[in-house]
Coordinates of C-alpha atoms in Angstrom, one line a residue:
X724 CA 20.6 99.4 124.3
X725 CA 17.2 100.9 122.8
X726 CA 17.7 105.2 122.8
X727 CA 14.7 106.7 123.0
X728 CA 13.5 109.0 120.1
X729 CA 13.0 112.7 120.5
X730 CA 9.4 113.7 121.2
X731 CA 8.0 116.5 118.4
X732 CA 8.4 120.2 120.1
X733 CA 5.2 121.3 122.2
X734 CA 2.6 122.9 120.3
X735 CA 3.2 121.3 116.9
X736 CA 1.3 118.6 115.1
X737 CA 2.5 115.5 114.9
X738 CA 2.6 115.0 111.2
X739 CA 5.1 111.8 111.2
X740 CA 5.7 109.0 113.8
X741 CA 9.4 109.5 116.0
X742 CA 12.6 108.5 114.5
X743 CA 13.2 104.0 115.2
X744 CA 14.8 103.2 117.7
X745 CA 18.1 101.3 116.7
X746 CA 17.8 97.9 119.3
X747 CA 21.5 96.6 118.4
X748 CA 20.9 93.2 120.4
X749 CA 17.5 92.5 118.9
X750 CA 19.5 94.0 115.1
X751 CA 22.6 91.4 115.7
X752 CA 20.6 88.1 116.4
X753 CA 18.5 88.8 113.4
X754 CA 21.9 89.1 111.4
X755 CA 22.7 85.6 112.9
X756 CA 20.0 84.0 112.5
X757 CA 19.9 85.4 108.5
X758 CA 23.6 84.5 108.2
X759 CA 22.9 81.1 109.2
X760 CA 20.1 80.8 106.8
X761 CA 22.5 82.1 104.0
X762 CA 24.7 79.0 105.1
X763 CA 22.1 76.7 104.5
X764 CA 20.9 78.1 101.4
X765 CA 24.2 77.7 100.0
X766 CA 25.1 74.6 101.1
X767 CA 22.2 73.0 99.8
X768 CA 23.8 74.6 96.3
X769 CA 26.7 73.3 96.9
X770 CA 25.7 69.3 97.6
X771 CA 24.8 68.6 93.8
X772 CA 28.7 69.5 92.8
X773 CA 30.0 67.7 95.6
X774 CA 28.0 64.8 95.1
X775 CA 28.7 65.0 91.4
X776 CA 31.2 62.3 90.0
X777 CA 29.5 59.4 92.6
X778 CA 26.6 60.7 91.2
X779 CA 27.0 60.7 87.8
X780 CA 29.4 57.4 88.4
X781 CA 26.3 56.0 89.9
X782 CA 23.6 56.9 87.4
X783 CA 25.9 56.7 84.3
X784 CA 25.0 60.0 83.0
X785 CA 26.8 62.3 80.6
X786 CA 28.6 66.0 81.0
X787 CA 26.1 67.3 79.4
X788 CA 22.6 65.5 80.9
X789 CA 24.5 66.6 84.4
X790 CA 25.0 70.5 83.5
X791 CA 21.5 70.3 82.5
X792 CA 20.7 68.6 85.9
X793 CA 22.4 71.4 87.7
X794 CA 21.2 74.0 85.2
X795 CA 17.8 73.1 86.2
X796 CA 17.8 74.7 89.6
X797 CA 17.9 78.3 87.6
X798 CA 14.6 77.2 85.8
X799 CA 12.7 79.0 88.7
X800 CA 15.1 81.1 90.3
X801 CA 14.7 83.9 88.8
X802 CA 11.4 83.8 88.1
X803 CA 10.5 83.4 91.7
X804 CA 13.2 86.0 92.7
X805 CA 10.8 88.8 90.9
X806 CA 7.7 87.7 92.1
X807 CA 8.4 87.4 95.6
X808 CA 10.5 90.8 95.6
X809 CA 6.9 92.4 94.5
X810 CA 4.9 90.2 97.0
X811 CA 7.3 91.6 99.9
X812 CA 5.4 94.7 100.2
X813 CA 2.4 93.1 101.2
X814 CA 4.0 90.1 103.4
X815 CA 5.9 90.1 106.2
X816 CA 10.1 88.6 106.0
X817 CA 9.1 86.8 108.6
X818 CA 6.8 84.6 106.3
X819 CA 8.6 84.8 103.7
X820 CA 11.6 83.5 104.8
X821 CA 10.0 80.8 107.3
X822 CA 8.5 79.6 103.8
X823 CA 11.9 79.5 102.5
X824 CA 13.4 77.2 104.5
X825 CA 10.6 75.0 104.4
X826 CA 10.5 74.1 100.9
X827 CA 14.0 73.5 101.0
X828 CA 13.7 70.9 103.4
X829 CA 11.3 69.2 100.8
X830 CA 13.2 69.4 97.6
X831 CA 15.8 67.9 99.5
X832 CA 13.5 64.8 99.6
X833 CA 12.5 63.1 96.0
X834 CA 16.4 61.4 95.3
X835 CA 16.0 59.9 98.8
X836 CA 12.9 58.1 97.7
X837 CA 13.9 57.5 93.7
X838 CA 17.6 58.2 92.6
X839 CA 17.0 59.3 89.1
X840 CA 17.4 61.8 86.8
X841 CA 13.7 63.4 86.8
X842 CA 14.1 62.5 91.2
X843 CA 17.4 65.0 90.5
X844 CA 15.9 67.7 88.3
X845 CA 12.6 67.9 90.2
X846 CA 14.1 69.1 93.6
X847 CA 17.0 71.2 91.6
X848 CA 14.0 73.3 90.3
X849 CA 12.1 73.2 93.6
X850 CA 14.8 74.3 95.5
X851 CA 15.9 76.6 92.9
X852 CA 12.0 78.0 93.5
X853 CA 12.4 78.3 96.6
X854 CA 15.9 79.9 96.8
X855 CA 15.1 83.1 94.4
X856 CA 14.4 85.4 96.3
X857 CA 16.4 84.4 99.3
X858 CA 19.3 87.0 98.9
X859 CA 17.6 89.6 98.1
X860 CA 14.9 89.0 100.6
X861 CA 17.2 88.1 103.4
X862 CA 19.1 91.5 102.3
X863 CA 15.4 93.1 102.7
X864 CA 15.0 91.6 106.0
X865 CA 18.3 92.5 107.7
X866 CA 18.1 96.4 106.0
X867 CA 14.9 96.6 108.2
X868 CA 16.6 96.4 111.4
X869 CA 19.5 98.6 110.7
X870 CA 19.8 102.2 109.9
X871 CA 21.3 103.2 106.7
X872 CA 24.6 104.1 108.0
X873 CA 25.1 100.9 109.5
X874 CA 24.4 98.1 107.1
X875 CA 27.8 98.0 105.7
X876 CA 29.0 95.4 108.0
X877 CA 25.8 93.5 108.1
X878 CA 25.2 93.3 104.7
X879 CA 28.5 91.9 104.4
X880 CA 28.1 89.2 106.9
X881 CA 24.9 88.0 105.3
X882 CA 26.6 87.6 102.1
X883 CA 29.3 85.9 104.4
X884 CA 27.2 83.4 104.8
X885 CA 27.5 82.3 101.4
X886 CA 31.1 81.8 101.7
X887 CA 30.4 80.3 104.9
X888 CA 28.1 78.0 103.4
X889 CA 30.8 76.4 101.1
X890 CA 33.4 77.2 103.8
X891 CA 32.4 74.6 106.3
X892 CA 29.7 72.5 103.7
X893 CA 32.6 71.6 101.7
X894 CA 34.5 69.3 104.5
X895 CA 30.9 68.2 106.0
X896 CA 28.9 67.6 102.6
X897 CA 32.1 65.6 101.4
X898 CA 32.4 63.7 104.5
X899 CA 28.7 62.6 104.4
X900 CA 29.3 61.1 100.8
X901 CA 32.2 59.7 101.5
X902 CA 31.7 58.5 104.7
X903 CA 27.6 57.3 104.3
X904 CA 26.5 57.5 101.1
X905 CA 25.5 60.9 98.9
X906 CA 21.7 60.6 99.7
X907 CA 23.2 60.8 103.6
X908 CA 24.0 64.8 102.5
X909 CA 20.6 65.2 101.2
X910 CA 18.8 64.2 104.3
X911 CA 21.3 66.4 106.8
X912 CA 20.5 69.2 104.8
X913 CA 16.8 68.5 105.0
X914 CA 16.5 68.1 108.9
X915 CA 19.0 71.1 108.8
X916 CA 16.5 73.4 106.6
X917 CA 13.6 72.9 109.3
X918 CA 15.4 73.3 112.1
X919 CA 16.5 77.2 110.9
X920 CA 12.5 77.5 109.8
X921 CA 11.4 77.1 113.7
X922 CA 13.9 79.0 115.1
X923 CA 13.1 81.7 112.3
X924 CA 9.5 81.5 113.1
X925 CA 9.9 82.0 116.8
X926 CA 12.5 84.5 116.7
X927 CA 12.1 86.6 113.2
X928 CA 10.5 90.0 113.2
X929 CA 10.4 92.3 111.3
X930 CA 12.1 96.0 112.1
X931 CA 11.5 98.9 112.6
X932 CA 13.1 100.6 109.8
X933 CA 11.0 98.8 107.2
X934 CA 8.8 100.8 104.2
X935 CA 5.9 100.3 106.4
X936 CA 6.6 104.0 107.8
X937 CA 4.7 107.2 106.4
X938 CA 5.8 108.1 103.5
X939 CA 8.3 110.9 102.6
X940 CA 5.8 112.2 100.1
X941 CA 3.2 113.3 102.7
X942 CA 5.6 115.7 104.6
X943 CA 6.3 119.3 103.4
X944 CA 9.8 119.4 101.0
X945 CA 12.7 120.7 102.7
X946 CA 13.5 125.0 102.9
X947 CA 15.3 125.5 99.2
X948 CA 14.0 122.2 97.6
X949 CA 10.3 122.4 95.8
X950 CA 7.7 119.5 96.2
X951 CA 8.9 117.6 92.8
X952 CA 12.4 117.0 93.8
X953 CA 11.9 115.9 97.6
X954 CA 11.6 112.1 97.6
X955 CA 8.5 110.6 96.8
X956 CA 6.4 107.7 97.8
X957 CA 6.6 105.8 94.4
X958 CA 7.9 106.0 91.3
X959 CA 7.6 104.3 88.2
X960 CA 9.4 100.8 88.1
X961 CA 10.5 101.3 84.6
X962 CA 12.7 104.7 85.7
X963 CA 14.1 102.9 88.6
X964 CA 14.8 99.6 86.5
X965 CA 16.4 101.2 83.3
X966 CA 18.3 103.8 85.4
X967 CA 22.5 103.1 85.2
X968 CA 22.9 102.5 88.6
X969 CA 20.6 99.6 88.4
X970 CA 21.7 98.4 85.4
X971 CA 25.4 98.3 86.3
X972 CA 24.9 96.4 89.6
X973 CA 22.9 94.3 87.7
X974 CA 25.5 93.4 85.2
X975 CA 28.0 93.5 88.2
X976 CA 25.8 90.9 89.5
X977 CA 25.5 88.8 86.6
X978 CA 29.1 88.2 85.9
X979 CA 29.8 87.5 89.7
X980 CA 26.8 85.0 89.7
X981 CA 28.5 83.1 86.2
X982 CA 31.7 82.4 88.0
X983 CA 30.0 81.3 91.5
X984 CA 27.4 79.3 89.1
X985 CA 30.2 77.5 87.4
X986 CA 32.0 77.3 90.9
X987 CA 29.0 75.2 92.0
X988 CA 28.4 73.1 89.2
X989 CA 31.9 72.4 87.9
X990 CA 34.6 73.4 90.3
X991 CA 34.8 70.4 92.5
X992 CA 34.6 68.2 89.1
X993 CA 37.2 69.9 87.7
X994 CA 39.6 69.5 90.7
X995 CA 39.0 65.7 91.2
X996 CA 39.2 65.1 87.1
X997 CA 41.8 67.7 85.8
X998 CA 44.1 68.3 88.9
X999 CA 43.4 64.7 90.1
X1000 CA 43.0 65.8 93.5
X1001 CA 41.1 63.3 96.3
X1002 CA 37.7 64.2 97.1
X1003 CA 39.0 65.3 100.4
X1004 CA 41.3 67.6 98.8
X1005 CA 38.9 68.8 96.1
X1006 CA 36.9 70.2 99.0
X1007 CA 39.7 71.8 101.1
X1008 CA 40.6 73.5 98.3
X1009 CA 37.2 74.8 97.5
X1010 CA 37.0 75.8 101.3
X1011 CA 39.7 78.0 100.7
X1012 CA 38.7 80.0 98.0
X1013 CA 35.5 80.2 99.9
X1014 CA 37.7 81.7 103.3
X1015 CA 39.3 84.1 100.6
X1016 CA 36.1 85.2 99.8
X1017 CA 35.0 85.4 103.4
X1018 CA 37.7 87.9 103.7
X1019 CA 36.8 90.0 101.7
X1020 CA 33.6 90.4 102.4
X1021 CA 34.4 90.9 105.9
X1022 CA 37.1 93.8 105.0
X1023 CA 35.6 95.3 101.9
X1024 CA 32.1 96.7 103.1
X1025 CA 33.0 97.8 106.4
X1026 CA 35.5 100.4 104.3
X1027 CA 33.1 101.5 102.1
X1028 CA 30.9 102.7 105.4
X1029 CA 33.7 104.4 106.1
X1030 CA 34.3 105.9 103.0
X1031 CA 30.8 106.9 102.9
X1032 CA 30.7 108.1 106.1
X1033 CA 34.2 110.7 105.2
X1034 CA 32.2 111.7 102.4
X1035 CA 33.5 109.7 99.4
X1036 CA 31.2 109.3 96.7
X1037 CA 29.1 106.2 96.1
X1038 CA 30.3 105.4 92.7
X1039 CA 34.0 105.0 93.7
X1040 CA 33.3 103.6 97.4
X1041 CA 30.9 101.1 96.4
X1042 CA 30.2 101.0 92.4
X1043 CA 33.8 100.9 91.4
X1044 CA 34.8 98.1 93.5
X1045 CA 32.0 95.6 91.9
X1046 CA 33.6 96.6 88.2
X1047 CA 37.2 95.8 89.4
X1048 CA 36.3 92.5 91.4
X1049 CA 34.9 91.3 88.1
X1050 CA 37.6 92.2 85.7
X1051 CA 40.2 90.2 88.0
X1052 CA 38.3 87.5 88.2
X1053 CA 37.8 88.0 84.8
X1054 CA 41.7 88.1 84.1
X1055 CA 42.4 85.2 86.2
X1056 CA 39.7 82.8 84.3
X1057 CA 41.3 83.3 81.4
X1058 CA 44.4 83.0 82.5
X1059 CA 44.6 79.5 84.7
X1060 CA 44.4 77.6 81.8
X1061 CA 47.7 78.4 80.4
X1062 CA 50.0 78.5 83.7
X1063 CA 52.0 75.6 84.4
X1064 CA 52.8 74.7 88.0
X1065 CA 50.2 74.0 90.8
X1066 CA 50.6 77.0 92.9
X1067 CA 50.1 79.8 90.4
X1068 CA 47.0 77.6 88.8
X1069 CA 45.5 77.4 92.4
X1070 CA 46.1 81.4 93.2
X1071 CA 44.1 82.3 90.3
X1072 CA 41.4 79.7 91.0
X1073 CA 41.0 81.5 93.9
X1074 CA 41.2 84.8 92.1
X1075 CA 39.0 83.3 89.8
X1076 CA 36.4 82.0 91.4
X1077 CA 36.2 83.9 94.6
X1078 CA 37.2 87.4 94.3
X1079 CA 34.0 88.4 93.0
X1080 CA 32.6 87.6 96.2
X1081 CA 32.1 91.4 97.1
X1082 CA 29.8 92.3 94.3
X1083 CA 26.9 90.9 96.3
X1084 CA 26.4 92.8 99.3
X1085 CA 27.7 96.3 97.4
X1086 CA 26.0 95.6 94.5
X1087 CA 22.7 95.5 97.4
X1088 CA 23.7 98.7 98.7
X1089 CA 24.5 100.9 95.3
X1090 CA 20.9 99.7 94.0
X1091 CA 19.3 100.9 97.4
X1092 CA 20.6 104.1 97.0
X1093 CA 18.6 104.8 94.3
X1094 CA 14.9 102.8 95.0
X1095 CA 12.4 104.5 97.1
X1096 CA 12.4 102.5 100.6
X1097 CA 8.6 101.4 100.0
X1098 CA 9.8 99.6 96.6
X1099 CA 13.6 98.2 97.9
X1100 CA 11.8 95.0 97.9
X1101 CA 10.4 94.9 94.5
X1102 CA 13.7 96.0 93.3
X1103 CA 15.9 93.9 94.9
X1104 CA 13.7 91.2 93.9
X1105 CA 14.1 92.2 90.4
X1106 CA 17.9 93.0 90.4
X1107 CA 18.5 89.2 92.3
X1108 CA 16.1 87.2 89.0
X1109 CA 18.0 89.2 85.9
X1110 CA 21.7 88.8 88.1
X1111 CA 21.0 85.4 88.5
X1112 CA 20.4 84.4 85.2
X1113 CA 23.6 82.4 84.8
X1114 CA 22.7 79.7 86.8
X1115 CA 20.3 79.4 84.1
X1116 CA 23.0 78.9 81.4
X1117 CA 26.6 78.4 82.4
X1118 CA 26.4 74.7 83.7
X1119 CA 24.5 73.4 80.8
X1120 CA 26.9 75.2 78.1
X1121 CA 29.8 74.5 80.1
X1122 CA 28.7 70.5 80.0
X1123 CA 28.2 70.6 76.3
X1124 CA 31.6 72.4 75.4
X1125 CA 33.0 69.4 77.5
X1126 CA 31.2 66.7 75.6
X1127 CA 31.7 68.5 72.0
X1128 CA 35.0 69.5 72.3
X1129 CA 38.2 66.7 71.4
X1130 CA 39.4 66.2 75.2
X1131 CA 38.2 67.6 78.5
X1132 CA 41.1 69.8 78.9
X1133 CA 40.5 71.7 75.8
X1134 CA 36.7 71.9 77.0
X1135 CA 37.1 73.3 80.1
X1136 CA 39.6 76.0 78.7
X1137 CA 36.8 77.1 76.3
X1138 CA 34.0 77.1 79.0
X1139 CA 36.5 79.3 81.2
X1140 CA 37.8 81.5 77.8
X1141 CA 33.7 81.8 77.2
X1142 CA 32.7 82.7 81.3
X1143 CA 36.0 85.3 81.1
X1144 CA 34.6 86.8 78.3
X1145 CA 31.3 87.9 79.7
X1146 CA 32.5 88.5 83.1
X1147 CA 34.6 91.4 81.1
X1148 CA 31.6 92.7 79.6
X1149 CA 30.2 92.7 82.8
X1150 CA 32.5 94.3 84.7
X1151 CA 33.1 97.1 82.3
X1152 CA 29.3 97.7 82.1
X1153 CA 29.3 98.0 86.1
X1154 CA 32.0 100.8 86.3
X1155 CA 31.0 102.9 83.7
X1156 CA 27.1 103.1 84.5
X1157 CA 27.0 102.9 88.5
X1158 CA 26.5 106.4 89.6
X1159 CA 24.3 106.3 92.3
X1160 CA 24.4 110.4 93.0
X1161 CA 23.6 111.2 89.7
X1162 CA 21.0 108.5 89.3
X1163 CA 19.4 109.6 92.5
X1164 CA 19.2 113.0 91.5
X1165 CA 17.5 112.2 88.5
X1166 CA 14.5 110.6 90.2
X1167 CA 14.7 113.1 92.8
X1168 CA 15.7 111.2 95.5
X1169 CA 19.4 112.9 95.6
X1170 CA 19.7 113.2 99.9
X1171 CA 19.5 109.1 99.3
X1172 CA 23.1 109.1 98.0
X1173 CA 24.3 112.7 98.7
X1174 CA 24.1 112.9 102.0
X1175 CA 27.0 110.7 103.5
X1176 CA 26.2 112.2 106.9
X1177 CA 23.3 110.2 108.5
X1178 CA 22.4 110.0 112.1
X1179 CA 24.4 107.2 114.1
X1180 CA 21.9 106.0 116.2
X1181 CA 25.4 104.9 118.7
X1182 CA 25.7 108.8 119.2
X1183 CA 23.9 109.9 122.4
X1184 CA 23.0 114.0 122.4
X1185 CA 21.3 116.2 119.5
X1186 CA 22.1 115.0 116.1
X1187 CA 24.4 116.9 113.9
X1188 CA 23.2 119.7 112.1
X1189 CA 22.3 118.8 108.2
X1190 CA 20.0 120.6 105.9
X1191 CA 18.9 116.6 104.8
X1192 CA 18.1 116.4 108.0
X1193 CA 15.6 118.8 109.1
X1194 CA 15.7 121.4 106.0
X1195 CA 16.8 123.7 108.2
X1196 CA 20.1 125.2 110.1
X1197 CA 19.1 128.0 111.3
X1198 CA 16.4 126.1 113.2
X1199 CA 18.7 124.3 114.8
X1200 CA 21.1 126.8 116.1
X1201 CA 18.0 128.7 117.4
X1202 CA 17.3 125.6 119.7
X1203 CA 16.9 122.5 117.5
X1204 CA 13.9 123.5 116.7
X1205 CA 12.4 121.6 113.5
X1206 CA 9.9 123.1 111.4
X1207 CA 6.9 122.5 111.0
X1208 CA 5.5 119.4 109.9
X1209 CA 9.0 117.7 110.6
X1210 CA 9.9 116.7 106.7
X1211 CA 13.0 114.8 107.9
X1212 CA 11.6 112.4 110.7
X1213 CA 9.3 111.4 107.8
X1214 CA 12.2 110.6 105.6
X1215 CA 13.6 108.8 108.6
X1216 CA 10.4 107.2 109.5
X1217 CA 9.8 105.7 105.7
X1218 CA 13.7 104.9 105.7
X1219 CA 14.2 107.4 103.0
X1220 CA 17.1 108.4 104.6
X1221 CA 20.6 107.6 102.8
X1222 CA 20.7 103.6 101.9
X1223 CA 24.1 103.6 100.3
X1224 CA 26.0 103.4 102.7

């Protein structure tokens, strides 16, 4: 159901367009339609370690040329991550993610023509190209159709679909290889990639609560708040970049991306050559860490709305939880090498390698909180290429520790001793830095994470009284009256209103 927006009182300009109108229907099948292209976009991550020991088997290539094979794909991936992030101000989701998918469908193509090393590392860094920005971006998209309040849920179910992607890839990719050959896997995922891009093309659009809105800086500051600290159109990239809140998601970020980059290159190789598991095994186990991880990103968010929503802080509702996901998984890498028994060593592989799975979408939501809604893009773009960065490296060390060290078992408990290490780094950087409250206050933008209390566009009737909302009580209880000039529905409009929720 569309609500309708209240009109501006008679008799007073209309300095800033109505509040959006939340469309849940048209909101929800954008949401699917992004999850599914978070499905794809890891599942075409995903194919190289599946394919992996008939691969290498096949081409007779070493630990080491293969991590630099899968290390490949990061070449670009951050690079393009920032570039697009800045580009999204001045072009639409709609084309940006139609592009996407696209050129993933292509870099899917050289191995089927020439199975070779260069065939392998030139689609691994197309793709990788081509899947930068697509987190962040998707993550941009969605934020645009749904209020601030309500992207809790949302968010998580686009990150979802990266456990979703592994979820059901796992079984399918695997049976493909098995069953026709590993090429067969790059093909389905091909046709797969440009079927999403058509549907995207004819359904995607983007919302209404983009940055496309007037800006907050052209309204009047709130009663009791003076023109410097209401929030502003822009503000300089290198305050909102070096800022702690920033900085802690991103290092929040880049220790959940080192364990999910050395779950895609060397997780399904380590299961079929240390644990000596079948290849359909190997992949029902790695589907179960990714339904772990699926869990929690379907429980975890949702919570913190709530918590925000009660009026809990952002640091402890949604910066704390990225420190602590990291440390256990942290704690668990660097324990699983030493337990004996199968069922202890598979709880902390899943511990391990999939309870950092809620670091993505919060680590979204406690950078938002303190980025200007005209810039979110730019940022996100920016936080996605530096928290990415271990795609870049953990692979390719991770293959030479193998090859250098004196068995494969004592390699692969360094590589996990090493990825523990800077995950703990990591995740004690995350809980002492993320404040976004006190960050947001600093750049004047403090209603962005103080003010838990936004208007739920479910509620029918007048909105609650809040002095975020209208900079003025009084006005309200004298008839709901807003000043002049309206300084809130411009906040609203711009979608300056609280984003970590």
């Amino acid at each position: 159901m569309v609500e309708p927006s209240t009109p501006a009182p008679p008799g007073e300009p209309a300095t800033a367009p109505p509040h959006p109108a939340f469309d849940r229907r048209r909101a929800w099948l954008i949401t699917a339609l992004i999850v599914a292209f978070m499905l794809i976009n890891y599942a075409d991550k995903s194919v190289l370690g599946l394919a992996a020991v008939p691969i290498m088997d096949e081409l007779d290539i070493s630990n080491s040329t293969y991590g630099m094979i899968s290390s490949s794909f990061a070449l670009l991936f951050s690079l393009s991550g920032l570039v697009v992030g800045f580009v999204s101000a001045r072009v639409s989701s709609r084309v940006l993610l139609f592009t996407m998918a696209v050129v993933w469908a292509v870099a899917q193509l050289p191995v089927l023509f020439v199975a070779s090393v260069p065939a392998l590392v030139a689609g691994r860094v197309l793709l990788g190209a081509a899947e930068g920005p697509a987190a962040s971006m998707s993550m941009h998209a969605l934020y645009k159709w749904f209020p601030a309040n309500l992207r809790g849920l949302p968010s998580a179910l686009q990150i979802s679909g990266a456990a979703l992607g592994t979820l059901f890839a796992a079984p399918v990719v695997t049976w493909l290889i098995t069953g026709f050959g590993w090429r067969s896997a790059f093909m389905v995922l091909a046709v797969t990639s440009m079927v999403w891009s058509l549907a995207w093309w004819k359904l995607g659009h983007d919302g209404p609560y983009g940055e496309d809105r007037v800006p907050a800086a052209h309204a009047p500051a709130p009663r009791g708040r003076t023109p410097a600290s209401a929030p502003r159109e822009r503000l300089p990239y290198r305050r909102l970049l070096l800022n702690g809140t920033v900085l802690g998601s991103i290092a929040g970020a880049f220790g959940a991306s080192w364990a999910l980059a050395l779950s895609h290159a060397w997780l399904p190789v380590y299961l079929r050559t240390q644990l000596d598991l079948t290849p359909g095994g190997a992949a029902g186990l790695i589907s179960a860490i990714s339904g772990f991880s699926l869990v929690l990103l379907l429980s975890v968010p949702p919570l913190v709305d709530r918590l925000r929503r009660r009026g809990r802080s952002a640091r402890w509702s949604s910066g704390a939880p990225q420190g602590i996901a990291v440390l256990l998984a942290a704690l668990a890498m660097a324990a699983f090498p030493f337990v004996d028994g199968m069922a202890p060593h598979l709880v902390l592989l899943g511990l391990a390698f999939g309870g950092h799975a809620i670091v993505f979408p919060l680590h979204y939501m406690t950078t938002s909180a303190v980025v200007p809604p005209v810039q979110r893009g730019a940022v996100f773009g920016v936080v996605a290429a530096t928290g990415t960065l271990p795609g870049l490296v953990a692979p390719y060390a991770t293959g030479r520790l193998l090859d250098s060290a004196s068995s494969p078992g004592t390699g692969y408990t360094h590589a996990f001793l090493l990825s523990a290490a800077v995950m703990l780094i990591c995740a004690l950087l995350a809980l002492v830095a993320i404040r976004p409250e006190r960050d947001a206050r600093r750049l004047g933008l403090a209603s962005q994470a103080d003010d838990p209390q936004t208007d739920d566009p479910r509620a029918d009737g007048p909105q609650k009284d809040n002095p975020h909302t209208d900079g003025s009580r009084a006005d309200d209880r004298r008839g709901g009256r807003h000043g002049e000039g309206q300084p809130a529905q411009a906040a609203q409009a711009d979608g300056s209103k609280p984003l970590a929720q």
